[in-house]
Short mmCIF file of C-alpha atoms in Angstrom, two decimals:
data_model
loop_
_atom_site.label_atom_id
_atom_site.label_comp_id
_atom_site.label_asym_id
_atom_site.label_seq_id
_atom_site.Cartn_x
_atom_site.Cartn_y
_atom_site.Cartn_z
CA UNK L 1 0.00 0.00 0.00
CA UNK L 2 2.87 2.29 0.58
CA UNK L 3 4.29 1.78 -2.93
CA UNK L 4 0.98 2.05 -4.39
CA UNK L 5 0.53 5.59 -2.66
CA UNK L 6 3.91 6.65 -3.78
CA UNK L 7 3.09 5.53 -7.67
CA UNK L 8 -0.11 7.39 -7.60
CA UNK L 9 1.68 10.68 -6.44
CA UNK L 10 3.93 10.41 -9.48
CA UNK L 11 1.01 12.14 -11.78
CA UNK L 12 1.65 15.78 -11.11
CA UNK L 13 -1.23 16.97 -13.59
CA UNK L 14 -4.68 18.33 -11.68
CA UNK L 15 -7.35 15.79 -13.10
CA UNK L 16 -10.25 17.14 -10.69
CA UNK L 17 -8.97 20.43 -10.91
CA UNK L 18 -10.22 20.12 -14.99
CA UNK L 19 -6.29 20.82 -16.35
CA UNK L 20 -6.09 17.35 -18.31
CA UNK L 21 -8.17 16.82 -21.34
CA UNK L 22 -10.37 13.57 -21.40
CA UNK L 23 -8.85 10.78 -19.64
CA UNK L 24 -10.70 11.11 -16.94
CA UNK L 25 -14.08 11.69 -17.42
CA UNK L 26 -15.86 11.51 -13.94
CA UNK L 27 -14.92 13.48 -10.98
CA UNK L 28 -14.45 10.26 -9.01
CA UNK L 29 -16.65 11.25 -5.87
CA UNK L 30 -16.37 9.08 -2.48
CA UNK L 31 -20.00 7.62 -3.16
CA UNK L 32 -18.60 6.17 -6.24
CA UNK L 33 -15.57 4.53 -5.67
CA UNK L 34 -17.10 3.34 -2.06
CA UNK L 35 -19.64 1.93 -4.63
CA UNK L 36 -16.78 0.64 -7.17
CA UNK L 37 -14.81 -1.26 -3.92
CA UNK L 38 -18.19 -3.02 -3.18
CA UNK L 39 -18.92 -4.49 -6.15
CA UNK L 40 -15.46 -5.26 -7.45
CA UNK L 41 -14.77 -7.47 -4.01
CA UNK L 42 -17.54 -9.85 -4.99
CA UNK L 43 -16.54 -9.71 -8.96
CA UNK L 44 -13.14 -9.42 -8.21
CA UNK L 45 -12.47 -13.03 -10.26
CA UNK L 46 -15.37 -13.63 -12.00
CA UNK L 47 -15.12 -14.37 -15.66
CA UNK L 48 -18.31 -14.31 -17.87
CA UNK L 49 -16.27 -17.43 -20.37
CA UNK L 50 -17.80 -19.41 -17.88
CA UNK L 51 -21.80 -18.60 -17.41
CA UNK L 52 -22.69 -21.94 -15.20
CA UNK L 53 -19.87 -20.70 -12.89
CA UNK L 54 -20.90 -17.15 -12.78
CA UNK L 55 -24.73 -16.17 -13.76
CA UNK L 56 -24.73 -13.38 -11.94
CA UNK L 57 -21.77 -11.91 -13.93
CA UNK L 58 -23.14 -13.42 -17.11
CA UNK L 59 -26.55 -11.23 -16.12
CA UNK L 60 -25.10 -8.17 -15.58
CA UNK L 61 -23.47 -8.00 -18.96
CA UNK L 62 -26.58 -8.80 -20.34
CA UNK L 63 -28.13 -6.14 -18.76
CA UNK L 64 -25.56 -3.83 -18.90
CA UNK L 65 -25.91 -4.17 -23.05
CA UNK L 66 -29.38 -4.20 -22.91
CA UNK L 67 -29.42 -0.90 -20.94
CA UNK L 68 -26.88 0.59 -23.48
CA UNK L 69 -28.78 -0.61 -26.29
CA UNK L 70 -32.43 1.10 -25.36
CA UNK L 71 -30.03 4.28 -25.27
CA UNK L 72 -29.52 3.93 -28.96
CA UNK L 73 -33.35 2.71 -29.63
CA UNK L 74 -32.14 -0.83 -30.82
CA UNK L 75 -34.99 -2.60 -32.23
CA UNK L 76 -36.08 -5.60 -30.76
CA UNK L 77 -33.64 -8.30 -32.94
CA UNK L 78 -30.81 -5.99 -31.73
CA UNK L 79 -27.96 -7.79 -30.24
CA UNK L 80 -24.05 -6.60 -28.74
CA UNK L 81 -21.05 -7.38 -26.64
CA UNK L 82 -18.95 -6.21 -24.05
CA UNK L 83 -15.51 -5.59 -24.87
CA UNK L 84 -12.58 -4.28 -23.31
CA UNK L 85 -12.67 -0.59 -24.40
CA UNK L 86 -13.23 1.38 -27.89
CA UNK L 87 -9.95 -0.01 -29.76
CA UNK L 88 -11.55 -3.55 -29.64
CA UNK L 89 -15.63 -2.58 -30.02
CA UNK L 90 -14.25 -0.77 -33.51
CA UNK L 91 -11.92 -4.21 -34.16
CA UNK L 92 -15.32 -6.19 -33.77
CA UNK L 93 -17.25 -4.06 -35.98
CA UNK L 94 -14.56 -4.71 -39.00
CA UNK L 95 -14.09 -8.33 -37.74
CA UNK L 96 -18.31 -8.84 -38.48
CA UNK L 97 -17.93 -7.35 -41.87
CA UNK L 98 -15.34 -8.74 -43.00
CA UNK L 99 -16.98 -11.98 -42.15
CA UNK L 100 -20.20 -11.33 -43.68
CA UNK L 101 -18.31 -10.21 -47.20
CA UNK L 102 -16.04 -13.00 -46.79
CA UNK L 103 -19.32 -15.03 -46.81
CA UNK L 104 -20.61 -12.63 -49.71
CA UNK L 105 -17.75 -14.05 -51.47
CA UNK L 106 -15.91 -10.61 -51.21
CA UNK L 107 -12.16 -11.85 -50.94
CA UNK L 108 -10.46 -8.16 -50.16
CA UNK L 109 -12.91 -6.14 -48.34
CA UNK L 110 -12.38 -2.36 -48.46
CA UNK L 111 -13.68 -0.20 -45.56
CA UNK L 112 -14.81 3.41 -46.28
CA UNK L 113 -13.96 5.89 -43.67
CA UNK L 114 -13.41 9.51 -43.15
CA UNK L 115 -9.79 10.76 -43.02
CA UNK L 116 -10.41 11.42 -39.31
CA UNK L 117 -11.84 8.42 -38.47
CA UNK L 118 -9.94 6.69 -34.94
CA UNK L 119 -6.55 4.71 -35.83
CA UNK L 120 -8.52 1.95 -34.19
CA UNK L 121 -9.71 1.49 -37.61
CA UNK L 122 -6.44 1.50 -39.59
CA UNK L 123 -5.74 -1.34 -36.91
CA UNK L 124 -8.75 -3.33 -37.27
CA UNK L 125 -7.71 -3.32 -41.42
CA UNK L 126 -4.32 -4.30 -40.60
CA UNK L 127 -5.48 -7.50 -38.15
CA UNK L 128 -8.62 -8.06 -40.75
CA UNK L 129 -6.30 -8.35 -43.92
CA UNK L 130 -9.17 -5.74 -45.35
CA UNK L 131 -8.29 -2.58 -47.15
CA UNK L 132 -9.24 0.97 -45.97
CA UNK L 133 -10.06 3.90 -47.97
CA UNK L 134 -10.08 7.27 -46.64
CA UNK L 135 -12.22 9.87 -47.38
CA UNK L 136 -11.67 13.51 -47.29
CA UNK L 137 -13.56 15.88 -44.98
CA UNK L 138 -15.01 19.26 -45.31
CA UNK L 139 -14.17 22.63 -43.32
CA UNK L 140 -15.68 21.48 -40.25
CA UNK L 141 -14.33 18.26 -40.42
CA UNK L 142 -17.99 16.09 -41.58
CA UNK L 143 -17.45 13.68 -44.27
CA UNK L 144 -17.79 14.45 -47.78
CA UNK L 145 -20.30 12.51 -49.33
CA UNK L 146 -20.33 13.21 -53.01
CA UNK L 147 -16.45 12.20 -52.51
CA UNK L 148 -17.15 9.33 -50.38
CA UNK L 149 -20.11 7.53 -52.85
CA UNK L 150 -17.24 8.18 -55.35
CA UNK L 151 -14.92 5.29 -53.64
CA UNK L 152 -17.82 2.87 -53.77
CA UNK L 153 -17.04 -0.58 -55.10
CA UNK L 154 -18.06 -3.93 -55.14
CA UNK L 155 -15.54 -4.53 -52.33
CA UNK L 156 -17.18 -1.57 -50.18
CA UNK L 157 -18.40 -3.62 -46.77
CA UNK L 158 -18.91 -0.91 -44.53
CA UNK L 159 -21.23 2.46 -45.71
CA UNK L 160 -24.67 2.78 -46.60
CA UNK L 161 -28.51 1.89 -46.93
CA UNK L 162 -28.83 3.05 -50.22
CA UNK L 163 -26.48 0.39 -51.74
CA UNK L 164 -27.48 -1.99 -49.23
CA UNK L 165 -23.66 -2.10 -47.77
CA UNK L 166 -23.54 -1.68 -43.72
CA UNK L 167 -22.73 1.46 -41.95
CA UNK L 168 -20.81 1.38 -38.69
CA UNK L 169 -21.35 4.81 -35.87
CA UNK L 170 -18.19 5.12 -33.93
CA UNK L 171 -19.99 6.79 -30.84
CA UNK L 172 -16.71 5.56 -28.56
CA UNK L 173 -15.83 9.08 -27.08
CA UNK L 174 -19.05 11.12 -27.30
CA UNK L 175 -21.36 7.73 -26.76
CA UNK L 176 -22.79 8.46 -23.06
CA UNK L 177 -23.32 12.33 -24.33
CA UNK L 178 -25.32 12.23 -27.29
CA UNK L 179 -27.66 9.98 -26.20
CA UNK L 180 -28.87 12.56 -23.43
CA UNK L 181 -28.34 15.74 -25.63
CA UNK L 182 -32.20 15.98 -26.75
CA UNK L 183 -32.94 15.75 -22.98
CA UNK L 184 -30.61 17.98 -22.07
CA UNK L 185 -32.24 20.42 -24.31
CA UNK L 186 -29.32 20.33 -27.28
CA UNK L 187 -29.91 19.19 -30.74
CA UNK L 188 -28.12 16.63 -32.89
CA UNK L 189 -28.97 14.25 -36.25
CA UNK L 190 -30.49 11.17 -35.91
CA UNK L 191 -27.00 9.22 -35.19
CA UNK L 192 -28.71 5.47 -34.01
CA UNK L 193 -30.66 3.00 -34.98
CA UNK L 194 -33.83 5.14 -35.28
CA UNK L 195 -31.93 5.30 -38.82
CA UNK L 196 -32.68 2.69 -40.76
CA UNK L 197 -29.22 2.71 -42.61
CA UNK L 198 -27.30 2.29 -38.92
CA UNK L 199 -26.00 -1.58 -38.52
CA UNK L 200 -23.73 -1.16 -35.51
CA UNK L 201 -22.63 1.35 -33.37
CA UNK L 202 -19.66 1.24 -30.88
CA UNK L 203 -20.05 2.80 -27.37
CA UNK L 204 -17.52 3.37 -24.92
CA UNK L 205 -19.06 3.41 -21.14
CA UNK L 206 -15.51 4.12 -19.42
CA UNK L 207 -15.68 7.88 -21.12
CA UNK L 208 -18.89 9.96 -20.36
CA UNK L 209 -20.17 7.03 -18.57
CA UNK L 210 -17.96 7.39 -16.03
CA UNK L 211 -17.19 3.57 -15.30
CA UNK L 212 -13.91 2.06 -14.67
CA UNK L 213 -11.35 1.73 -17.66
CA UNK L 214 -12.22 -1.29 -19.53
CA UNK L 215 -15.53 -1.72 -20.51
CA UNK L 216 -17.29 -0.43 -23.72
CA UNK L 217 -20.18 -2.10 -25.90
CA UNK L 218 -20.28 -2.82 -29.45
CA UNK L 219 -24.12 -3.29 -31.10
CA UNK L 220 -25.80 -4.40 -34.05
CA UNK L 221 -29.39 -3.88 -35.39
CA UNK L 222 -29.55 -7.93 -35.26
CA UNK L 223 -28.44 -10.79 -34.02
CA UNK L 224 -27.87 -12.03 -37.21
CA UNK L 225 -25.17 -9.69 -38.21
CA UNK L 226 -23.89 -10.21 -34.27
CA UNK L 227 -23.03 -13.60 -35.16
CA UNK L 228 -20.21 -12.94 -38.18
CA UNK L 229 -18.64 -11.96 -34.54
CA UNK L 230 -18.46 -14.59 -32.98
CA UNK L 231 -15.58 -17.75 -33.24
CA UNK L 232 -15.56 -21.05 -32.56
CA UNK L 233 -13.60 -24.32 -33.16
CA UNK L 234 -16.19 -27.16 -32.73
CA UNK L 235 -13.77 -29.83 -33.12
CA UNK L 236 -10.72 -28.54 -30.67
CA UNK L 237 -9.69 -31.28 -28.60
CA UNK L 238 -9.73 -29.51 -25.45
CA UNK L 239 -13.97 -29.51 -26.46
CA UNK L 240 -15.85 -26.78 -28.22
CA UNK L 241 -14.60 -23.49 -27.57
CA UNK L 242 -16.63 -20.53 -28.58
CA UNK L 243 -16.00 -16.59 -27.54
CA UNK L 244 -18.10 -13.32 -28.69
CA UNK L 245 -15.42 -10.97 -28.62
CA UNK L 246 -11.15 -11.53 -29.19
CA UNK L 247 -10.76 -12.63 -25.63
CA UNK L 248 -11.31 -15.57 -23.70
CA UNK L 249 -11.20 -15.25 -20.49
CA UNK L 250 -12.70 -12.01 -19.59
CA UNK L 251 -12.81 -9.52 -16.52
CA UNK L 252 -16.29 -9.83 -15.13
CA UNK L 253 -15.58 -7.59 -12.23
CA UNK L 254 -15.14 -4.87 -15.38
CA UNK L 255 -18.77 -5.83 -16.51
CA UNK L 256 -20.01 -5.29 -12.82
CA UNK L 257 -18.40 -1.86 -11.76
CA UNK L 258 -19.75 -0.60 -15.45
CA UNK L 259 -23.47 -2.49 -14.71
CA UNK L 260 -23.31 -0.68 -11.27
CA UNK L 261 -22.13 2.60 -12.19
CA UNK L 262 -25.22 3.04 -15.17
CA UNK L 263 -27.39 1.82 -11.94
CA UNK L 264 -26.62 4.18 -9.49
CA UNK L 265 -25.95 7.41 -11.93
CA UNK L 266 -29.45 6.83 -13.58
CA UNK L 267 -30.53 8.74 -16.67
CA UNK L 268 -30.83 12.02 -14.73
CA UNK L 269 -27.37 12.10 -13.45
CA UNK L 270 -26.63 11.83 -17.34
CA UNK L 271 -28.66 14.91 -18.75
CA UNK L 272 -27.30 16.70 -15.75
CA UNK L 273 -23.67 16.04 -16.83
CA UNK L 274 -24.29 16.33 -20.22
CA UNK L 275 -25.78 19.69 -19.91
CA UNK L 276 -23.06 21.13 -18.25
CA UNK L 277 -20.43 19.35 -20.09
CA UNK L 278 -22.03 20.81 -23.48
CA UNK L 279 -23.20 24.39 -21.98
CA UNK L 280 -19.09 24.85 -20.59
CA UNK L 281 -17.82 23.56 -24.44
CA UNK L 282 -19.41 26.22 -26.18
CA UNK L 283 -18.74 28.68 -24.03
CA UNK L 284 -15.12 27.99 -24.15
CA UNK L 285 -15.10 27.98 -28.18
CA UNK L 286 -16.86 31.34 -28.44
CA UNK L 287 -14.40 32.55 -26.04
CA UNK L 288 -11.52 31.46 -27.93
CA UNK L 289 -12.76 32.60 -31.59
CA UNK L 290 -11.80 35.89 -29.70
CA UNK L 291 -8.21 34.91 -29.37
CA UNK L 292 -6.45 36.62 -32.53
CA UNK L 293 -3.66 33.70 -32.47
CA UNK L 294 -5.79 31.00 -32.39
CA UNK L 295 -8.51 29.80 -34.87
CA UNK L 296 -11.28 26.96 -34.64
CA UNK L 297 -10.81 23.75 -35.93
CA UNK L 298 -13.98 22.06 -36.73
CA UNK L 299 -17.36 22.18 -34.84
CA UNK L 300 -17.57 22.20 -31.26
CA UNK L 301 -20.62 20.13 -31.13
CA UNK L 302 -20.44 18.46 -28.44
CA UNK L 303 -17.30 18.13 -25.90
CA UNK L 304 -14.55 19.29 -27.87
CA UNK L 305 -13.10 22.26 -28.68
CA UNK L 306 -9.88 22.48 -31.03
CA UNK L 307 -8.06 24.95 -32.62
CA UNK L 308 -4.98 25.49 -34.77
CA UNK L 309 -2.82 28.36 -34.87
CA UNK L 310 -3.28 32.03 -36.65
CA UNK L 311 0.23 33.18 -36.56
CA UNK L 312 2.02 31.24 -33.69
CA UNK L 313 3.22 27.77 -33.96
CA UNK L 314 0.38 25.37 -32.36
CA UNK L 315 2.85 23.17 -30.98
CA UNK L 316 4.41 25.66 -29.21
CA UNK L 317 1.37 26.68 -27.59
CA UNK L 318 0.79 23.04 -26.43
CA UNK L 319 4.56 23.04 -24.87
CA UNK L 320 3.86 25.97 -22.65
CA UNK L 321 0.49 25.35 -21.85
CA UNK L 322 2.05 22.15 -20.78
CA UNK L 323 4.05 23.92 -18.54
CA UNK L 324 1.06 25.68 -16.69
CA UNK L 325 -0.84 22.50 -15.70
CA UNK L 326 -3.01 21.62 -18.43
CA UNK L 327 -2.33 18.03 -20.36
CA UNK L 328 -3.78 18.82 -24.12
CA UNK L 329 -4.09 16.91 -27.11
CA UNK L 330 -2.40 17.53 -30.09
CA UNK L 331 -3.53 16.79 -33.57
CA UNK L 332 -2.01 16.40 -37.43
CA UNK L 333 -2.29 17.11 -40.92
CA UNK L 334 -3.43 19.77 -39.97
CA UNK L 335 -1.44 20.62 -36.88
CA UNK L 336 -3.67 21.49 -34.29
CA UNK L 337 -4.62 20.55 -30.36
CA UNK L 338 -8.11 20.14 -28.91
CA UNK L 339 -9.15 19.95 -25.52
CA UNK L 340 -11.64 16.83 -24.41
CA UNK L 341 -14.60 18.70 -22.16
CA UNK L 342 -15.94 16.12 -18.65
CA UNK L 343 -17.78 17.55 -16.08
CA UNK L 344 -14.60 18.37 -14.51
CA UNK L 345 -14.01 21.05 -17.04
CA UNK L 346 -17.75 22.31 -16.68
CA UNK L 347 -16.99 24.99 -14.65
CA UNK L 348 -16.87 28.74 -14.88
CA UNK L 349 -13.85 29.17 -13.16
CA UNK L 350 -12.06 26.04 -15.28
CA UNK L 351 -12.78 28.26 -18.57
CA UNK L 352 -11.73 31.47 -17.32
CA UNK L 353 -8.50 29.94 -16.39
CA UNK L 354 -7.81 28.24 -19.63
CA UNK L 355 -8.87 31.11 -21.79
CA UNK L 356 -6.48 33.17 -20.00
CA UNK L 357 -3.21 30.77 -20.01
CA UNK L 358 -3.95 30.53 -23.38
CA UNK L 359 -4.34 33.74 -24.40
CA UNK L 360 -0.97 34.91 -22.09
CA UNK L 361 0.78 32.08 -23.99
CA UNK L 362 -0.11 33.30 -27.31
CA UNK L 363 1.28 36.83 -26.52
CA UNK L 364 4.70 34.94 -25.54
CA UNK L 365 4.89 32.91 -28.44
CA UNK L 366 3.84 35.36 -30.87
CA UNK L 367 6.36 38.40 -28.89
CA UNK L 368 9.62 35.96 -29.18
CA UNK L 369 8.56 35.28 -33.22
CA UNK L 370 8.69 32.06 -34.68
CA UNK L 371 12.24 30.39 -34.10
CA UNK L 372 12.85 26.86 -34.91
CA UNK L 373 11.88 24.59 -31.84
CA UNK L 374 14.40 22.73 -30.13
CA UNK L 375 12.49 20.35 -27.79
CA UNK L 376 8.67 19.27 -26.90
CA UNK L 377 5.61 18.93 -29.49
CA UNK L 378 6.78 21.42 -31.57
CA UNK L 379 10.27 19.63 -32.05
CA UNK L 380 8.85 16.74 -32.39
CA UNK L 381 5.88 17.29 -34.85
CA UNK L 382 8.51 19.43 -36.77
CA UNK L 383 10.95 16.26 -36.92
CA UNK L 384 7.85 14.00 -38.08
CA UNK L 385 6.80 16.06 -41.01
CA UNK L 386 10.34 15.77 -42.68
CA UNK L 387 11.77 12.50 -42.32
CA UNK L 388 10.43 9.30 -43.39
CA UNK L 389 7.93 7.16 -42.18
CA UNK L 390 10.13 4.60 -40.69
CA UNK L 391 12.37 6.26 -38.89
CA UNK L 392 9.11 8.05 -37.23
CA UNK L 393 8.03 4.71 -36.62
CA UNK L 394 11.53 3.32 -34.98
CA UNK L 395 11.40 6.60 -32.72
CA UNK L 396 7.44 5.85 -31.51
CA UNK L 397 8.62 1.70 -31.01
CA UNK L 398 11.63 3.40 -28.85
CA UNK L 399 8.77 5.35 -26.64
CA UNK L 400 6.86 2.32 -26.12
CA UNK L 401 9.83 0.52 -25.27
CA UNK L 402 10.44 3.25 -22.79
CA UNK L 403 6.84 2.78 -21.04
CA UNK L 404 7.36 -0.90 -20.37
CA UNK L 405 11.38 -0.19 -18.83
CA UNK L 406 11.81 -1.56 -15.70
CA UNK L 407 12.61 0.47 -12.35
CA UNK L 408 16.54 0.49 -11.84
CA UNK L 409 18.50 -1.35 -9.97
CA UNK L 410 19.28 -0.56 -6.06
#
């Protein structure tokens, strides 16, 4: 226990304190983690492969989808899975359709995305052996259509109703908010399965549903199409093994701290966090519009807010604002950085302060003039854009290397 506090005093960013961008997304109150501690002592090894052994795991992740699923109006037939987090849901959703056009007798599937659709998707292609096509995207970053129905083939398995080819809704990061915007008294397209063209939808519950890392939900309109999921070797000698999702075993103490947490917050608890969230987002992009360095990137729909530079090198900005507390994301192609709205950002007093380290850093950057960058984001993103792929790639393999190093030696 005394290591344990030591490691968690290593973070020096101010989570509740709304200075890092998404991550966390709930403001971790006592009730809640009392809650958490509860439930995860009598889940603690549970493990949903084995539903005669645990039922009451195997019933709370039925439950748990079923709950997320009336969310997103899934009709009767409708059918999903727990999986670890968004990565994976995404993986699943590529996984099903490449199964169904494998059984189509499509040999090379090609998924149709936008340009900014998650990496989790240039992953799931990769493990898949299916192609992926990008599509451009217009000033406020929404797909182009007329450029998208363009890169329709006959090896298209993932777009739209209208040539009877499946279209996936990546709700991971926004997928406990927009749900509750029309409550909350915000308006938004019809994103679920209330449109008829919608086959599956991936929804993260450990963002805006503020549950424990590792759980998120990945649906389809039937259990039909839920099926090209699943995998199973009948003959194995070890006896018939069958899973849903990639893993076998599987953490059903996740399942139960997620089935808990959508419990005990309730649908009200969601509007009310969802209002805020979204009332606090676009008051903090009007504010910044005002910011003569700075200039909106995209449309601050929902719980986002980015921005790329009007004179001052972005990156830069990131580095210093770095230095004042906050933990931002940065962004590419082009360079940008956004910050991720939760309710610990929804307050007054969190926007003034960000408005005005940004604008102070700004006035610094822009005063000094644009030097090359010798260290940070800037330096880094700088390096990136001019050397080849590879070498980018042996530098990021280095930095992962560098996560998993061991402690030294005493």
């Amino acid at each position: 226990m005394e290591l344990a506090d030591k490691y968690e005093k290593y973070n020096t960013f101010n989570i509740e304190g709304g200075r890092v961008s998404g991550a966390v997304y709930t403001d971790r109150h006592v009730e809640h983690i009392q809650l958490l501690g509860k439930i995860y002592e009598k889940y603690a090894f549970s493990n949903p492969l084995h539903p005669d052994v645990f039922p009451g795991a195997r019933k709370m992740e039925a439950e748990l989808i079923r709950m997320v699923l009336n969310l997103y109006n899934g009709p009767e037939n409708a059918s999903g899975s727990v999986t670890s987090g968004g990565t994976e849901s995404i993986i699943m959703a590529c996984f099903t359709y490449r199964n169904r056009a494998h059984s189509l007798g499509i040999e090379t599937p090609v998924i149709l995305a936008p340009i900014t659709a998650h990496a989790a998707f240039d992953k799931a292609a990769h493990l898949c052996g299916m192609r992926l096509r990008h599509v451009p995207v217009d000033k406020d970053n929404r797909v182009d259509l007329k450029a998208m129905e363009k890169l329709i083939s006959s090896d298209v398995c993932m777009l739209g109703k209208k040539y009877n080819i499946p279209v996936h809704v990546d709700a991971c990061l926004g997928g406990f908010m927009i749900p509750f915007m029309s409550d909350a008294g915000f308006s938004l397209p019809t994103f679920d399965f209330r449109n008829p063209g919608v086959t599956s939808i991936s929804c993260d519950t450990h963002k805006y549903g503020c549950t424990p890392k590792g759980s998120s939900i990945v649906m389809y309109r039937s259990k039909e199409l839920h099926h090209f999921q699943y995998f199973s070797v009948p003959d194995w000698t070890g006896g018939i093994y069958a899973t849903p999702t990639i893993a076998g075993s599987r953490a059903g103490a996740n399942t139960a701290v997620a089935w808990a947490t959508l419990l005990s917050f309730g649908r009200d608890e969601y509007v009310r966090r969802c209002q805020q969230i979204v009332k606090h987002t676009r008051i903090l992009a009007e504010r910044i519009q005002k910011i003569k360095w700075v200039k909106p990137y995209g449309s601050s729909d929902v719980s986002l807010v980015a921005f790329s530079g009007n004179g001052v090198n972005i990156y830069e900005v990131s580095d210093k604002m770095t230095k004042l507390g906050w933990n931002l994301n940065t962004l590419q192609n082009p360079a940008a950085i956004h910050i991720c709205l939760t309710i610990n950002q929804a307050h007054e007093e969190v926007v003034d302060a960000f408005v005005a380290d940004l604008e102070k850093t700004c006035e610094e950057i822009a005063a000094a003039g644009n030097g090359e960058a010798k260290s940070g984001m800037a330096a880094m993103y700088g390096m990136a854009a001019q050397v080849p792929k590879a070498v980018v790639d042996d530098v990021i393999a280095l930095y992962i290397d560098a996560t998993y190093s061991a402690p030294p030696k005493h």
